[in-house]
Coordinates of N, CA and C in Angstrom, one line a residue:
M72 N 36.8 -33.5 26.4 CA 35.6 -33.9 25.8 C 35.0 -32.7 25.1
R73 N 34.4 -33.0 24.0 CA 33.9 -31.8 23.1 C 32.5 -31.4 23.7
N74 N 32.2 -30.1 23.7 CA 30.9 -29.7 24.1 C 29.9 -29.8 23.0
P75 N 28.8 -30.5 23.1 CA 27.9 -30.7 22.0 C 27.0 -29.4 21.7
W76 N 27.0 -28.5 22.7 CA 26.2 -27.3 22.5 C 26.9 -26.2 21.5
T77 N 28.2 -26.3 21.5 CA 28.9 -25.4 20.6 C 29.3 -26.0 19.2
A78 N 28.8 -27.3 18.9 CA 29.0 -27.9 17.6 C 28.2 -27.3 16.6
K79 N 28.6 -27.2 15.4 CA 27.9 -26.7 14.2 C 26.7 -27.6 13.9
N80 N 25.6 -27.1 13.6 CA 24.4 -27.8 13.3 C 24.0 -27.5 11.8
P81 N 24.2 -28.4 10.8 CA 23.9 -28.1 9.4 C 22.5 -27.8 9.1
F82 N 21.6 -28.5 9.9 CA 20.1 -28.2 9.6 C 19.7 -26.9 10.1
M83 N 20.3 -26.5 11.2 CA 19.9 -25.2 11.8 C 20.5 -24.1 10.8
S84 N 21.7 -24.3 10.3 CA 22.3 -23.4 9.4 C 21.5 -23.2 8.2
A85 N 21.1 -24.4 7.6 CA 20.2 -24.3 6.4 C 18.9 -23.6 6.7
W86 N 18.2 -24.0 7.8 CA 17.0 -23.3 8.1 C 17.1 -21.8 8.3
L87 N 18.2 -21.3 9.0 CA 18.4 -20.0 9.2 C 18.7 -19.2 7.8
S88 N 19.4 -19.9 7.0 CA 19.7 -19.4 5.7 C 18.4 -19.1 4.9
A89 N 17.6 -20.1 4.9 CA 16.3 -20.1 4.1 C 15.4 -19.0 4.8
A90 N 15.3 -18.9 6.1 CA 14.6 -17.8 6.7 C 15.1 -16.4 6.4
N91 N 16.4 -16.3 6.4 CA 17.0 -15.0 6.1 C 16.7 -14.6 4.6
S92 N 16.8 -15.6 3.8 CA 16.5 -15.3 2.4 C 15.0 -14.9 2.1
A93 N 14.1 -15.5 2.8 CA 12.6 -15.3 2.7 C 12.4 -13.8 3.3
M94 N 13.0 -13.6 4.4 CA 12.8 -12.2 5.0 C 13.3 -11.1 4.1
G95 N 14.4 -11.4 3.5 CA 15.1 -10.4 2.6 C 14.2 -10.1 1.4
S96 N 13.6 -11.2 0.9 CA 12.7 -11.1 -0.2 C 11.4 -10.3 0.2
A97 N 10.8 -10.6 1.3 CA 9.7 -9.9 1.8 C 10.0 -8.4 2.0
R98 N 11.1 -8.1 2.6 CA 11.5 -6.8 2.9 C 11.7 -6.0 1.5
G99 N 12.3 -6.7 0.5 CA 12.4 -6.1 -0.8 C 11.0 -5.7 -1.5
H100 N 10.1 -6.7 -1.3 CA 8.7 -6.4 -1.8 C 8.0 -5.3 -1.2
A101 N 8.2 -5.2 0.2 CA 7.5 -4.3 1.0 C 8.1 -2.9 0.6
T102 N 9.4 -2.8 0.5 CA 10.0 -1.5 0.1 C 9.6 -1.1 -1.3
A103 N 9.5 -2.0 -2.2 CA 9.1 -1.6 -3.5 C 7.7 -1.1 -3.5
A104 N 6.8 -1.7 -2.8 CA 5.4 -1.3 -2.7 C 5.2 0.0 -2.1
A105 N 6.1 0.3 -1.1 CA 6.1 1.6 -0.3 C 6.5 2.7 -1.3
R106 N 7.5 2.4 -2.1 CA 8.0 3.4 -3.0 C 7.0 3.7 -4.1
R107 N 6.3 2.7 -4.6 CA 5.3 2.8 -5.6 C 4.2 3.8 -5.0
E108 N 3.8 3.5 -3.8 CA 2.8 4.3 -3.2 C 3.2 5.7 -3.0
V109 N 4.4 6.0 -2.5 CA 4.9 7.4 -2.4 C 4.9 8.0 -3.7
A110 N 5.4 7.4 -4.7 CA 5.4 7.9 -6.1 C 4.0 8.4 -6.6
S111 N 3.0 7.5 -6.3 CA 1.7 7.7 -6.8 C 1.1 9.0 -6.0
V112 N 1.3 9.1 -4.7 CA 0.9 10.2 -4.0 C 1.6 11.5 -4.4
Q113 N 2.8 11.4 -4.7 CA 3.6 12.6 -5.2 C 3.0 13.0 -6.5
R114 N 2.8 12.0 -7.4 CA 2.2 12.3 -8.7 C 0.9 13.0 -8.7
T115 N 0.0 12.5 -7.8 CA -1.3 13.0 -7.6 C -1.3 14.5 -7.0
A116 N -0.4 14.6 -6.0 CA -0.3 16.0 -5.5 C 0.2 17.0 -6.5
T117 N 1.2 16.6 -7.3 CA 1.8 17.5 -8.3 C 0.7 17.9 -9.4
Q118 N -0.1 16.9 -9.7 CA -1.1 17.1 -10.8 C -2.2 18.1 -10.2
Q119 N -2.5 17.9 -8.9 CA -3.5 18.8 -8.2 C -2.9 20.2 -8.2
M120 N -1.6 20.4 -7.9 CA -1.1 21.7 -7.8 C -1.1 22.4 -9.1
L121 N -0.7 21.6 -10.1 CA -0.6 22.2 -11.5 C -2.0 22.6 -12.0
D122 N -3.0 21.8 -11.7 CA -4.4 22.1 -12.0 C -4.9 23.3 -11.4
F123 N -4.6 23.4 -10.0 CA -5.0 24.6 -9.3 C -4.3 25.9 -9.9
W124 N -3.0 25.9 -10.0 CA -2.3 27.1 -10.5 C -2.5 27.4 -11.9
S125 N -2.9 26.5 -12.7 CA -3.2 26.8 -14.1 C -4.7 27.2 -14.4
G126 N -5.5 27.1 -13.4 CA -6.9 27.5 -13.5 C -7.8 26.4 -13.9
K127 N -7.3 25.2 -13.8 CA -8.2 24.0 -14.2 C -9.0 23.6 -12.9
A128 N -8.7 24.2 -11.8 CA -9.3 23.8 -10.5 C -10.8 24.0 -10.6
T129 N -11.6 23.0 -10.3 CA -13.0 23.1 -10.4 C -13.5 22.6 -9.0
S130 N -14.8 22.7 -8.8 CA -15.3 22.2 -7.5 C -15.2 20.7 -7.5
T131 N -14.7 20.1 -6.4 CA -14.6 18.8 -6.2 C -15.9 18.1 -5.7
L132 N -16.9 18.9 -5.5 CA -18.2 18.4 -5.0 C -18.9 17.8 -6.2
P133 N -19.6 16.7 -5.9 CA -20.3 16.1 -7.1 C -21.6 16.9 -7.4
A134 N -22.1 16.8 -8.6 CA -23.2 17.6 -9.1 C -24.4 17.1 -8.2
P135 N -25.3 18.0 -7.9 CA -26.5 17.6 -7.1 C -27.4 16.7 -7.9
T136 N -27.9 15.7 -7.3 CA -28.8 14.7 -8.0 C -30.2 15.2 -7.8
P137 N -30.9 15.0 -8.9 CA -32.3 15.4 -8.8 C -33.1 14.6 -7.8
A138 N -34.1 15.3 -7.1 CA -34.9 14.7 -6.2 C -35.7 13.6 -6.8
R139 N -36.0 12.5 -6.1 CA -36.8 11.5 -6.6 C -38.2 11.9 -6.6
K140 N -38.9 11.4 -7.6 CA -40.3 11.7 -7.7 C -41.1 10.7 -6.8
R141 N -42.0 11.3 -6.0 CA -42.8 10.5 -5.1 C -44.1 10.1 -5.8
R142 N -44.5 8.8 -5.4 CA -45.7 8.3 -6.0 C -46.9 8.8 -5.2
K143 N -47.9 9.1 -6.0 CA -49.1 9.6 -5.3 C -49.9 8.5 -4.7
K144 N -50.4 8.7 -3.5 CA -51.2 7.8 -2.8 C -52.5 7.8 -3.3
R145 N -53.2 6.6 -3.4 CA -54.6 6.6 -3.9 C -55.5 6.4 -2.8

């Protein structure tokens, strides 16, 4: 007699194939996003180094804002 637990299941096969495809796509998107982020960080760091060593470095602190004028009490 044939064992039913070892028989092929076409529905399970199709479901696993679709799940594998979706996970592969998600992994590809995540990898691409991570690479874009790393490239952005590297570009920013390179620009900051070039600015510093070329003498373009300025204070990164914002300019002080003028104090608000207070209303006189009557």
